Tab-separated table of C-alpha atoms in Angstrom:
chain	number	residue	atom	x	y	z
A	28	UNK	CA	-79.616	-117.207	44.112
A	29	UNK	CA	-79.947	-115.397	40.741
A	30	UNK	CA	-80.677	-111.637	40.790
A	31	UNK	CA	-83.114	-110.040	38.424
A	32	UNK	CA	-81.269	-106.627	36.564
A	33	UNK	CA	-83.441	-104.738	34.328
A	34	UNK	CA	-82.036	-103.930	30.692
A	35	UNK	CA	-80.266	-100.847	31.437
A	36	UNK	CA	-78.141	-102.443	34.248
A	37	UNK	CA	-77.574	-105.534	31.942
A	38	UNK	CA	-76.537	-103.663	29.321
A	39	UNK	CA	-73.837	-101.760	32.086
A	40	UNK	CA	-72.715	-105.113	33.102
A	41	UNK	CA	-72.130	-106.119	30.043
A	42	UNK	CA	-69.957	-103.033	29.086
A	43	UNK	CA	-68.077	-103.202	32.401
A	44	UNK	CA	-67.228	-106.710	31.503
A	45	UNK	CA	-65.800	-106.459	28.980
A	46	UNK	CA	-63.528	-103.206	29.926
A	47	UNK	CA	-62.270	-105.503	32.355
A	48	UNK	CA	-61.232	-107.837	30.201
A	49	UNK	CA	-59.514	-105.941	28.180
A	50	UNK	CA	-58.006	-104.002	31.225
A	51	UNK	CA	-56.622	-107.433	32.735
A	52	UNK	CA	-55.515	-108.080	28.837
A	53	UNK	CA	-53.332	-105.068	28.169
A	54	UNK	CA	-51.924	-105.044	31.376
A	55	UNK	CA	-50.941	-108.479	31.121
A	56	UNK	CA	-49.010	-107.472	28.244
A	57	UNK	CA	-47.892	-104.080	29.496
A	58	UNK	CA	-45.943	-106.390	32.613
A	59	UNK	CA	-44.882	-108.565	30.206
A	60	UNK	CA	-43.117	-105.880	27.814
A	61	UNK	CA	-41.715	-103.685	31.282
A	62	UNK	CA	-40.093	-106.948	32.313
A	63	UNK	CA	-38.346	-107.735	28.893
A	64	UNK	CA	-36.558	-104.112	29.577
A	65	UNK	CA	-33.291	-103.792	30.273
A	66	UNK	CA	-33.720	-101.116	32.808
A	67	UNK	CA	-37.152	-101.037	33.821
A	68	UNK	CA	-38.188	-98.312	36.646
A	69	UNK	CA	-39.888	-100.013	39.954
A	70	UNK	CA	-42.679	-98.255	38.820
A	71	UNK	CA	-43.158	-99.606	35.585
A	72	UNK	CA	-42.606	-103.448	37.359
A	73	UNK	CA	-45.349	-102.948	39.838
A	74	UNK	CA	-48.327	-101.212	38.555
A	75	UNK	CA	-49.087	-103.010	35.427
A	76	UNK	CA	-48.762	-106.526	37.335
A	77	UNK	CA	-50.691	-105.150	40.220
A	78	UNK	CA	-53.514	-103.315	38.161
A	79	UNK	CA	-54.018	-106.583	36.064
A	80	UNK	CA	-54.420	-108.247	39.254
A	81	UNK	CA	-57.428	-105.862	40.901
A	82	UNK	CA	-59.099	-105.995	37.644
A	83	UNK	CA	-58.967	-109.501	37.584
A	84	UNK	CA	-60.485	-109.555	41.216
A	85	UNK	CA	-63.215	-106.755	39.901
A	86	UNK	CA	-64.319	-109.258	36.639
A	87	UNK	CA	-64.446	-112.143	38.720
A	88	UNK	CA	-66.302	-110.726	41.723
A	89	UNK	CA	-69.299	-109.236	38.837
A	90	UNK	CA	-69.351	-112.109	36.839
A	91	UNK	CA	-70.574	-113.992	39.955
A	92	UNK	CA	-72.262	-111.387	41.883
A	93	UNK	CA	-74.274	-109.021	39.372
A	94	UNK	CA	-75.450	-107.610	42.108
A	95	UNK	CA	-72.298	-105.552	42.927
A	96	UNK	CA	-72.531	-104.315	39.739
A	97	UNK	CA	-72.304	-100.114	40.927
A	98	UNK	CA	-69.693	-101.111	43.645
A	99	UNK	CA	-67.786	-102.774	41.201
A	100	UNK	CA	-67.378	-99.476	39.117
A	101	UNK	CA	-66.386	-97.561	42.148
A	102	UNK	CA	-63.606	-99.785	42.456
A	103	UNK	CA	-62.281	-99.669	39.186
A	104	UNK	CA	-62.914	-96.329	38.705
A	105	UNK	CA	-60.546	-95.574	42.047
A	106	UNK	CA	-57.931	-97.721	40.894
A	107	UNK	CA	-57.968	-96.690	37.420
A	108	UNK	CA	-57.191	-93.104	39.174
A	109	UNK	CA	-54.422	-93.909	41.762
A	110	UNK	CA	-52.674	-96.007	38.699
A	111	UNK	CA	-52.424	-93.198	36.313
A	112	UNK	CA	-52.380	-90.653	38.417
A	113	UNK	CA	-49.413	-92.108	40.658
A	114	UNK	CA	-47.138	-92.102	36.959
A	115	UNK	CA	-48.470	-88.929	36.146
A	116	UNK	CA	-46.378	-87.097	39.838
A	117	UNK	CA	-43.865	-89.618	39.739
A	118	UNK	CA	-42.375	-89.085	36.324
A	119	UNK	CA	-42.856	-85.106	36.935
A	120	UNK	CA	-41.205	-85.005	40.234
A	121	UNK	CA	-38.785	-87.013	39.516
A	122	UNK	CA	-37.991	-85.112	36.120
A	123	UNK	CA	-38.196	-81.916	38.406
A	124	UNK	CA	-35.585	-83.244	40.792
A	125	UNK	CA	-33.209	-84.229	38.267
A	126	UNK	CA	-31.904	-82.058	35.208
A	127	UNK	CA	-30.287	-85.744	33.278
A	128	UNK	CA	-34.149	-86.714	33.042
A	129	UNK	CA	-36.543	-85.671	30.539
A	130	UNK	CA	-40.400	-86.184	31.392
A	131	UNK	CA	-41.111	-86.157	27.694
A	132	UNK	CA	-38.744	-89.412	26.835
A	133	UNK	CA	-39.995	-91.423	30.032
A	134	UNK	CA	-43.353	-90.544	30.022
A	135	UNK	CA	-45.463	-93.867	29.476
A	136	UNK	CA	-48.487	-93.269	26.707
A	137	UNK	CA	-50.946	-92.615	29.433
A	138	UNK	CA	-53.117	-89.678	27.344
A	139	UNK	CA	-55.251	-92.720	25.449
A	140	UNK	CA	-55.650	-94.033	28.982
A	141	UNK	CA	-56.835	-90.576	30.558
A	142	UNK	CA	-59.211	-90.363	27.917
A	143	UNK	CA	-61.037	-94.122	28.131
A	144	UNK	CA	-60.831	-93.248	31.921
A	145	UNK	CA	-63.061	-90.423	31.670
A	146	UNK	CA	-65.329	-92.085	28.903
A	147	UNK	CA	-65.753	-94.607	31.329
A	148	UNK	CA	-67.008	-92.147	33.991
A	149	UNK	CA	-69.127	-90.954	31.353
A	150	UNK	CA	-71.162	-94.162	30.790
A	151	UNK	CA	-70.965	-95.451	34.287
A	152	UNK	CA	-71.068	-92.778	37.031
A	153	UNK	CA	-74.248	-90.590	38.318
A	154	UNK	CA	-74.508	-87.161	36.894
A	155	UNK	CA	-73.794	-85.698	40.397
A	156	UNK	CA	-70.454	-87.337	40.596
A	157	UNK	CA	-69.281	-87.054	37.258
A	158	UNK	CA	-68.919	-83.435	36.689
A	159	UNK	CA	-66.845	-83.249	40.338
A	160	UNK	CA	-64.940	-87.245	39.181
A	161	UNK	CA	-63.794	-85.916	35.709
A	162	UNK	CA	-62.686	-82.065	37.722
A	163	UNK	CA	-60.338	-84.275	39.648
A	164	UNK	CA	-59.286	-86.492	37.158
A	165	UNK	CA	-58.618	-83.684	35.569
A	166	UNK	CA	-56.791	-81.553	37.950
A	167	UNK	CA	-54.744	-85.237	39.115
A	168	UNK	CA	-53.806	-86.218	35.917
A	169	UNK	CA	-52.911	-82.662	33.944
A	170	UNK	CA	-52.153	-80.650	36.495
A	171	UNK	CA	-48.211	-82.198	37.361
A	172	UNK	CA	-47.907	-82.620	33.365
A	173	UNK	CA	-49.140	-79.487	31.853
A	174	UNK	CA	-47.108	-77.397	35.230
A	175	UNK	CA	-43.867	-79.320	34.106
A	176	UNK	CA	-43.691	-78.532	30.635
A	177	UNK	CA	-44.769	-74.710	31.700
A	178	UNK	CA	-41.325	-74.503	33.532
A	179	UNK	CA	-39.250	-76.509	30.963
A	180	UNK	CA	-39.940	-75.127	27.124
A	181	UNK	CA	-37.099	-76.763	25.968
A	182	UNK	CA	-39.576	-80.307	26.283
A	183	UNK	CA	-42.686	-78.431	25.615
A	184	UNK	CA	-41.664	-77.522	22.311
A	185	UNK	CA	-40.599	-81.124	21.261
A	186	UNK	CA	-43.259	-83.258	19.486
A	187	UNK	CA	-44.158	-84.816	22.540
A	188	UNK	CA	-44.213	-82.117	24.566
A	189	UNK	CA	-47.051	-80.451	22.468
A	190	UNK	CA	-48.731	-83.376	21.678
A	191	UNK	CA	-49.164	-83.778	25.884
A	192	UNK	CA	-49.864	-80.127	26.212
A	193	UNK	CA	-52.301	-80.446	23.536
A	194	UNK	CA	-53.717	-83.376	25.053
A	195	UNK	CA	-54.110	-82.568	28.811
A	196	UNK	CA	-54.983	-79.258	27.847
A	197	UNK	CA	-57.458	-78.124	25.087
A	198	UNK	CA	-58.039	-82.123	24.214
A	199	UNK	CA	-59.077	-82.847	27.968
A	200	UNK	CA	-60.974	-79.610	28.500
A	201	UNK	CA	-62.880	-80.110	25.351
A	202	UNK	CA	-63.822	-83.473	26.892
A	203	UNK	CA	-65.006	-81.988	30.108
A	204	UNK	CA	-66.986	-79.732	28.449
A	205	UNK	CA	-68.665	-83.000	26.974
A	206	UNK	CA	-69.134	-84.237	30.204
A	207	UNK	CA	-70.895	-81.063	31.474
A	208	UNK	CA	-73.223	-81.548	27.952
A	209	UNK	CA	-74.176	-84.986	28.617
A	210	UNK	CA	-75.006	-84.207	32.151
A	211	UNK	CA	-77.286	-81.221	31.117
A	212	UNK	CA	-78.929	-83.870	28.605
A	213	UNK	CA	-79.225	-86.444	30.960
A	214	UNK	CA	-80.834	-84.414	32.939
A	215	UNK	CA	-83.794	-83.008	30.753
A	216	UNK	CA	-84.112	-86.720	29.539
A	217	UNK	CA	-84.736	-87.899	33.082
A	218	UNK	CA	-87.494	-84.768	33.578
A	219	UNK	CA	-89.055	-86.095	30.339
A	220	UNK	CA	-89.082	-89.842	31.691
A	221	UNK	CA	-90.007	-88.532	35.496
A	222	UNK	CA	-93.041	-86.000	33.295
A	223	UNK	CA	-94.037	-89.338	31.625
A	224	UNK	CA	-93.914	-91.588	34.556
A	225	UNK	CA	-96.094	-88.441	36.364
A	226	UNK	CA	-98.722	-88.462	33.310
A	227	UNK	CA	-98.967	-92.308	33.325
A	228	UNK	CA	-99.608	-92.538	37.159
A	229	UNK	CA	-102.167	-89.606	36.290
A	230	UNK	CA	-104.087	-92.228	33.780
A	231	UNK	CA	-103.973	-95.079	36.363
A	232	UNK	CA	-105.286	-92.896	39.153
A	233	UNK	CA	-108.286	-91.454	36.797
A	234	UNK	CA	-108.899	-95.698	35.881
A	235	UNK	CA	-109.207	-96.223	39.541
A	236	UNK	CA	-111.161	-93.431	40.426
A	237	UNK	CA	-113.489	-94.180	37.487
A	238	UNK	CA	-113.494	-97.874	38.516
A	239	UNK	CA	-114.638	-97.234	41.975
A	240	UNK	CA	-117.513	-94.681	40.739
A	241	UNK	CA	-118.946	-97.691	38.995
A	242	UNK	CA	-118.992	-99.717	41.549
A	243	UNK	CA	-120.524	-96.943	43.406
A	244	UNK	CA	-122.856	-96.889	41.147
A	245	UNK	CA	-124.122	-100.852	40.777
A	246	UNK	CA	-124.018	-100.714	44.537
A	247	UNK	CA	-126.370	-97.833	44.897
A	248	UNK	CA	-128.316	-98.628	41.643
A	249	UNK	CA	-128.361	-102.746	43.076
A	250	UNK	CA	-129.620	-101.501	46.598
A	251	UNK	CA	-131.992	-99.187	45.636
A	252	UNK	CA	-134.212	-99.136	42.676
A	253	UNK	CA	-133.388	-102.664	41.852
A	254	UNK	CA	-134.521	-104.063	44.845
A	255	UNK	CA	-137.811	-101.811	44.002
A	256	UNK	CA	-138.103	-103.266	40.899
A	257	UNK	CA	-137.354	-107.068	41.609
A	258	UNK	CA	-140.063	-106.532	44.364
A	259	UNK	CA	-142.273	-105.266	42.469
A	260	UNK	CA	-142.128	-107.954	39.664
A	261	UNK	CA	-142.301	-110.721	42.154
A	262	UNK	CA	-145.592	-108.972	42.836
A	263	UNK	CA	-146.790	-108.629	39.171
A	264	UNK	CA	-145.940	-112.348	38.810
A	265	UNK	CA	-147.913	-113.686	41.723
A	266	UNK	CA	-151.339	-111.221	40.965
A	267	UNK	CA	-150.513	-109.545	44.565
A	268	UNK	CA	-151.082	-105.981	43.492
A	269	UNK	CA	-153.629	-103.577	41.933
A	270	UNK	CA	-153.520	-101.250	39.246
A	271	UNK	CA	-153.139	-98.128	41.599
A	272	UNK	CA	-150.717	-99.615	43.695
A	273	UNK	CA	-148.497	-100.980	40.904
A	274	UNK	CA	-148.794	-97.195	39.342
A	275	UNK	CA	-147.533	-95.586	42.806
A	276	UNK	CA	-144.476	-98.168	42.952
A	277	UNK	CA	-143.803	-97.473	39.629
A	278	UNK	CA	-143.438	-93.597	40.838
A	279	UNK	CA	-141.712	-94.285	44.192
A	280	UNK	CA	-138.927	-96.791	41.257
A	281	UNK	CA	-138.622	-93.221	39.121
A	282	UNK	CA	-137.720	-91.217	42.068
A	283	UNK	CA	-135.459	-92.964	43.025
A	284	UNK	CA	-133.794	-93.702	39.811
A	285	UNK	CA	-134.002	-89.775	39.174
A	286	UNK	CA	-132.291	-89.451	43.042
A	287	UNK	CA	-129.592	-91.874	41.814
A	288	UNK	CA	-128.454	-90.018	38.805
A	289	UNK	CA	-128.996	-86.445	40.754
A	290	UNK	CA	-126.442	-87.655	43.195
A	291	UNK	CA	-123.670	-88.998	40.830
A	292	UNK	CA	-124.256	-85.408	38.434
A	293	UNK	CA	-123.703	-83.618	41.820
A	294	UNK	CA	-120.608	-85.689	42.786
A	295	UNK	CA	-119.024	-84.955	38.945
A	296	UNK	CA	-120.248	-81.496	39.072
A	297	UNK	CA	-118.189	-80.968	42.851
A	298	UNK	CA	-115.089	-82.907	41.527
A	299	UNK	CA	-114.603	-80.710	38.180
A	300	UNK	CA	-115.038	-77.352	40.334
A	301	UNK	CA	-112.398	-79.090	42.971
A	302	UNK	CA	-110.271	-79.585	40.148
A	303	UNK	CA	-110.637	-76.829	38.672
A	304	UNK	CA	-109.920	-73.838	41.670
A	305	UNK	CA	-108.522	-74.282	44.581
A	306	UNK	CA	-110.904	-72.540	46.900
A	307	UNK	CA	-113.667	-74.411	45.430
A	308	UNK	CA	-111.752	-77.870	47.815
A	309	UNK	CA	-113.489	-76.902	50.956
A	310	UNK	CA	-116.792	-77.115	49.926
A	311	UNK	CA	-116.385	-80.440	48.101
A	312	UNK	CA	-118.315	-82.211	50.483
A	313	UNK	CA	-120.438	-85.140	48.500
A	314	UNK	CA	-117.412	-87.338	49.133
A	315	UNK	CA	-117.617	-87.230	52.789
A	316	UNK	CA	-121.418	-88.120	52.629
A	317	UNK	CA	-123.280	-91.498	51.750
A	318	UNK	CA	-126.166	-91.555	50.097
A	319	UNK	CA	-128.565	-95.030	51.214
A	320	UNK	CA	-130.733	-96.529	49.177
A	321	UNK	CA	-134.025	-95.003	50.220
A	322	UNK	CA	-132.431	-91.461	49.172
A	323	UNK	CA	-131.154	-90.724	52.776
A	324	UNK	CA	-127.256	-89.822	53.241
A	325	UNK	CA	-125.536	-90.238	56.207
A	326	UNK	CA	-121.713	-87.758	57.164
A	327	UNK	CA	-118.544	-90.396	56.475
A	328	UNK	CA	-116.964	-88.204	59.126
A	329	UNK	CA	-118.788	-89.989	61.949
A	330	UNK	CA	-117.526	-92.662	64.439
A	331	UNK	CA	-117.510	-96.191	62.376
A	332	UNK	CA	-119.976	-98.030	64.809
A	333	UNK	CA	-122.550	-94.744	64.742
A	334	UNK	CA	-122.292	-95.140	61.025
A	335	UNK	CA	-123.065	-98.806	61.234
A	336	UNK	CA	-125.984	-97.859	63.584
A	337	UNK	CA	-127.054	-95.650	60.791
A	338	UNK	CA	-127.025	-97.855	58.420
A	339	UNK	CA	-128.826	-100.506	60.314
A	340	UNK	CA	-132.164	-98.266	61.295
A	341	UNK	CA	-132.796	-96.546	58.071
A	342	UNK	CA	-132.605	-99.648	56.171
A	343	UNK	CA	-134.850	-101.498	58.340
A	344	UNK	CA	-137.365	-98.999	58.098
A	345	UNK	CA	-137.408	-99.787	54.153
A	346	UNK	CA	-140.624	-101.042	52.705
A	347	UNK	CA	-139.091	-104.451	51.920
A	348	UNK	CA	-141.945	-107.586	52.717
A	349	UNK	CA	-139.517	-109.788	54.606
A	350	UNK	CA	-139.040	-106.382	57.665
A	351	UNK	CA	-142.633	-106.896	58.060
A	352	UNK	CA	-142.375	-110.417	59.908
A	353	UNK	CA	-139.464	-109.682	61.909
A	354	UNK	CA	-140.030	-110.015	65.453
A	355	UNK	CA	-136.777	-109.721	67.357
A	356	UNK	CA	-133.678	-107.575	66.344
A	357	UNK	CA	-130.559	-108.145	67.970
A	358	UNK	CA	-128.061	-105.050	67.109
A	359	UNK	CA	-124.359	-103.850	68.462
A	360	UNK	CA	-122.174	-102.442	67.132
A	361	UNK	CA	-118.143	-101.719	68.830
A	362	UNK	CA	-115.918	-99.093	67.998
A	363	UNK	CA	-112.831	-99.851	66.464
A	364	UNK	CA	-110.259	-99.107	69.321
A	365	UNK	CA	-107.082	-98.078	66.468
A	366	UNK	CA	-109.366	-97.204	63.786
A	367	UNK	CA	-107.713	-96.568	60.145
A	368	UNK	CA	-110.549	-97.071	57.751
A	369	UNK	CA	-110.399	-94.154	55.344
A	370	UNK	CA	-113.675	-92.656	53.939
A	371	UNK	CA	-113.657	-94.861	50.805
A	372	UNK	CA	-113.391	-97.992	53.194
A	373	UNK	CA	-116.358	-96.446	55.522
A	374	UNK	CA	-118.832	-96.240	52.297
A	375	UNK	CA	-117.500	-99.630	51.040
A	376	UNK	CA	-118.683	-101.086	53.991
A	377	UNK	CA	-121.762	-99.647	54.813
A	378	UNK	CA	-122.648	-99.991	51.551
A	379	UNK	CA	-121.815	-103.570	52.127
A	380	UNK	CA	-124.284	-103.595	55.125
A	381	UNK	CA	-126.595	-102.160	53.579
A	382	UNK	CA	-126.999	-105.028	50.930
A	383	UNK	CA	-126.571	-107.643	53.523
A	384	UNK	CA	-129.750	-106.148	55.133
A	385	UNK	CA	-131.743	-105.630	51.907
A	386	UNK	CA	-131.253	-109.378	51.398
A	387	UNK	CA	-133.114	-110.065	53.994
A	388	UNK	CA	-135.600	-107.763	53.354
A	389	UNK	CA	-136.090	-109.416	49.922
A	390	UNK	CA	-134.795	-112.957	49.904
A	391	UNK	CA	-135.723	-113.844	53.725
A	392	UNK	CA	-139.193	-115.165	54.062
A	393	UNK	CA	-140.250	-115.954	57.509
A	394	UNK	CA	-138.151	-114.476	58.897
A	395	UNK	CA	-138.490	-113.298	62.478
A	396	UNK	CA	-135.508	-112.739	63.798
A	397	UNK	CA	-132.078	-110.618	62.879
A	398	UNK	CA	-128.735	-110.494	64.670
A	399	UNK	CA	-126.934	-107.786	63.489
A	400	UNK	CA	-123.238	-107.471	64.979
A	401	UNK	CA	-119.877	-105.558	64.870
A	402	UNK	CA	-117.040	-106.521	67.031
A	403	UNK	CA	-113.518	-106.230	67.381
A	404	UNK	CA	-111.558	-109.626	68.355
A	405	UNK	CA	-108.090	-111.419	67.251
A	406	UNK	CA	-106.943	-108.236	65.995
A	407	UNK	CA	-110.160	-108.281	63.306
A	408	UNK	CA	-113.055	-106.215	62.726
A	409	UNK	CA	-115.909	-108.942	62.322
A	410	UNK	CA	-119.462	-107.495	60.940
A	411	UNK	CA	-121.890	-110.448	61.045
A	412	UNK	CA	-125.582	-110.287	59.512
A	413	UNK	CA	-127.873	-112.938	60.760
A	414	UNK	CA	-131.431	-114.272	60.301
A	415	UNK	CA	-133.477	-117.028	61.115
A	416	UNK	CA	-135.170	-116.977	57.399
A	417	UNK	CA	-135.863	-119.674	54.481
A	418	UNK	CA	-132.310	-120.035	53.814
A	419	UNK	CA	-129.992	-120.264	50.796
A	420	UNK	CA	-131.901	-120.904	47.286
A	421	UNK	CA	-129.447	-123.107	45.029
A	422	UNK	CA	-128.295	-121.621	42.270
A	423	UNK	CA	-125.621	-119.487	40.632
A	424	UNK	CA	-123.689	-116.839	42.735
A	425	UNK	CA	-125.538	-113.308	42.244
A	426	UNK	CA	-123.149	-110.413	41.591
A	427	UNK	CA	-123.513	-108.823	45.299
A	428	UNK	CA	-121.672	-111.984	46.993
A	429	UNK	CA	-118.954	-111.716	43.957
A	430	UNK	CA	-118.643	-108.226	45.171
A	431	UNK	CA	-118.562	-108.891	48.976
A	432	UNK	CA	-115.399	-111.382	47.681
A	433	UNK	CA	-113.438	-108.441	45.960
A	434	UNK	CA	-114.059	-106.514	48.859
A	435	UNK	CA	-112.982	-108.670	51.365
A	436	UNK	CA	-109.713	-109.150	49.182
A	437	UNK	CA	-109.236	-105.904	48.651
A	438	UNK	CA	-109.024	-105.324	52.619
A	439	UNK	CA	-106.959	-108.271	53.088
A	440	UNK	CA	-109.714	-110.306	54.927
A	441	UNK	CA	-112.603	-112.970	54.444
A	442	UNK	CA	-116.220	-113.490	53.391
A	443	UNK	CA	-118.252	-115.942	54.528
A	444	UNK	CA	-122.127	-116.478	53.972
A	445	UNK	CA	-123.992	-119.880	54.302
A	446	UNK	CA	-127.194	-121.564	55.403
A	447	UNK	CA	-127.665	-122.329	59.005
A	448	UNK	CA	-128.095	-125.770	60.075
A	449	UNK	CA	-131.390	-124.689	61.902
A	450	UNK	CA	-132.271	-122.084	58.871
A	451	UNK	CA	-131.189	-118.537	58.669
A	452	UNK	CA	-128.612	-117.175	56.813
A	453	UNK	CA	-125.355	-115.874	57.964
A	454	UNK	CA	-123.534	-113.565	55.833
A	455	UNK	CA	-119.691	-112.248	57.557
A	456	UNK	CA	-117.140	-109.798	56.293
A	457	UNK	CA	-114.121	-109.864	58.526
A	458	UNK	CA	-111.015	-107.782	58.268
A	459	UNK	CA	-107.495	-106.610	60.353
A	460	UNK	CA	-107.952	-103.632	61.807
């Protein structure tokens, strides 16, 4: 099973490849070299040999498991430390203990090795274990070193007792302050990237917003005046109305057009003063209302079924042509019994209702009888709108059931409406709860 990195941790992989390469390389040869001695110290004959053998295990276990990529670096990192610091006391206890050794002469060149060590740490480790790693490293590494050569001037002031005072001293302390510098940049470079990643999430959230407002918007604009207006031109078409009536629709369409647009310039107007101060929040209130298409609004904060109930009356008491043959209207409407629709979801749907029942209204003819229904069952919320009308028309899909679709998707449940064997219409929008 492959595992997906991104670039940054490919790029680490990469480098921590080949470091162990060339760690299993050089001590390869550094075993090779201590056992061609005449006198090697047991020291010298087990940690090169050993060391070349854990890195070995390290390189192997990443190139197969990428994965383990930040455990791997642990690991080496900890080994890397036990094998130079273990030199590091032994040479300078045992050159304490014993006045015929020098720590100077037997010494191996571990300095170049202290100093990829820490450059390692640098480019591998978290900024909140480096500074304390390369403290220790420090401390486990100089500290026996730099104390011997205190006590024995004689060594310190050989060649290579100030080149390993100069080393493990200014040298290494010059390189922690590094460390401490690369920290404080990594930090203000990861504020940048978190400020960016803030300001981009800022721009999506201000898309979505926006996006919903226009749905808003064609959902308002598509229950309201444009079912006016395709009424009205289904009258002008068939010769069905007279100059004064046609005049007094054409007044009741510019109201509420003019309600629309006074609703949407009051919702910008509360949102900018929200944004703006603080104490301004509690009184930003259009969000928690809904605002019907016959210019009534109805409180979000309500009980879902009441709102449903809501929804249902006003709109049947619309001046649509199809209301005026219905007969019999069969309504009910559960509560939800764990309910966690947020307001957005409450206007989505009973905006959606709202349309289902303006269909009717409009589209429905002969109709004489509506089932209107909201029930709880299977772990779904089912809202069904019924009639007994003409039916279907063929013909392309209109842009309300395309929306009913993305809603239904974006609650993670189904839409369903089709013509009735016996005629009617049902139109469903089901959903887990």
């Amino acid at each position: 099973m492959s595992t997906i990195l991104d670039p940054q941790s490919k790029l680490k992989r990469r480098m921590v490849l080949a470091v162990l390469i060339l760690t299993v390389v050089g001590t390869t040869i550094a075993t090779i070299i201590h056992r061609l001695e005449l006198n090697p110290y047991p020291l010298d004959l087990i940690i090169p040999p050993l060391f070349a053998i854990t890195s070995l295990i390290l390189l192997i276990r990443l190139y197969t498991k990428p994965d383990s990529l930040q455990q791997v670096i642990n690991l080496s990192i900890l080994q890397s430390v036990m094998f130079v610091v273990m030199p590091c006391w032994f040479y300078s206890l045992k050159a304490f203990t014993s006045s015929k050794i020098s720590l100077v002469d037997n010494l191996p060149p571990i300095s170049s090795i202290s100093f990829m060590l820490m450059t390692f740490m640098l480019i591998t480790l978290r900024p909140q274990r480096l500074i304390k790693a390369t403290i220790l490293v420090w401390i486990g590494v100089a500290g026996p070193i730099v104390t011997y050569l205190i006590f024995n001037q004689e060594e310190l002031y050989s060649l290579r007792g100030l080149d390993l005072l100069i080393s493990f001293g200014p040298v290494m302390g010059m390189q922690t302050a590094l460390v401490f510098l690369h920290n404080r940049l990594q930090s203000i470079v990861e504020s940048l990237y978190a400020e960016r990643l803030q300001y981009y999430a800022q721009i999506i959230e201000r898309q979505s917003i926006r996006q919903k407002a226009l749905e808003q918007a064609f959902t308002q604009i598509h229950n309201g005046p444009l079912q006016t207006l395709a009424l009205l031109q289904r009258d002008v078409q068939r010769g069905q109305i007279s100059q004064a009536e046609f005049l007094q629709r054409l007044n009741e369409l510019n109201t509420e057009i003019r309600a629309v647009g006074r609703s949407f310039t009051d919702e910008n107007n509360t949102a900018s003063k929200s944004v703006s101060s603080p104490e301004s929040l509690e009184s930003a209130t259009s969000e928690n209302y809904l605002r019907l298409g016959e210019g009534t609004s109805i409180d979000l904060n309500l009980p879902f079924h009441n709102l449903l109930y809501e929804v249902y009356s006003l709109t049947l008491k619309r001046n649509l042509p199809c209301f005026q043959t219905i007969r019999v209207k069969v309504r009910n409407f559960a509560p939800i019994t764990q309910s966690s629709l947020t307001l957005e979801m409450k206007r989505d749907l009973c905006l959606w209702l709202e349309e289902a029942l303006c269909n009717i209204g409009k589209h429905a003819s002969g109709v004489t009888r509506i089932v209107v229904t909201g029930e709880e069952r299977e772990g779904n919320y089912i809202l069904k709108v019924q009639d007994n009308g003409c039916g279907l028309k063929p013909g392309n899909e209109q842009q309300g059931t395309k929306h009913s679709y993305l809603l239904a998707k974006r609650f993670g449940g189904k839409f369903r409406r089709e013509s009735l064997p016996k005629g009617g219409v049902i139109c469903e929008l089901s959903w887990k709860v």
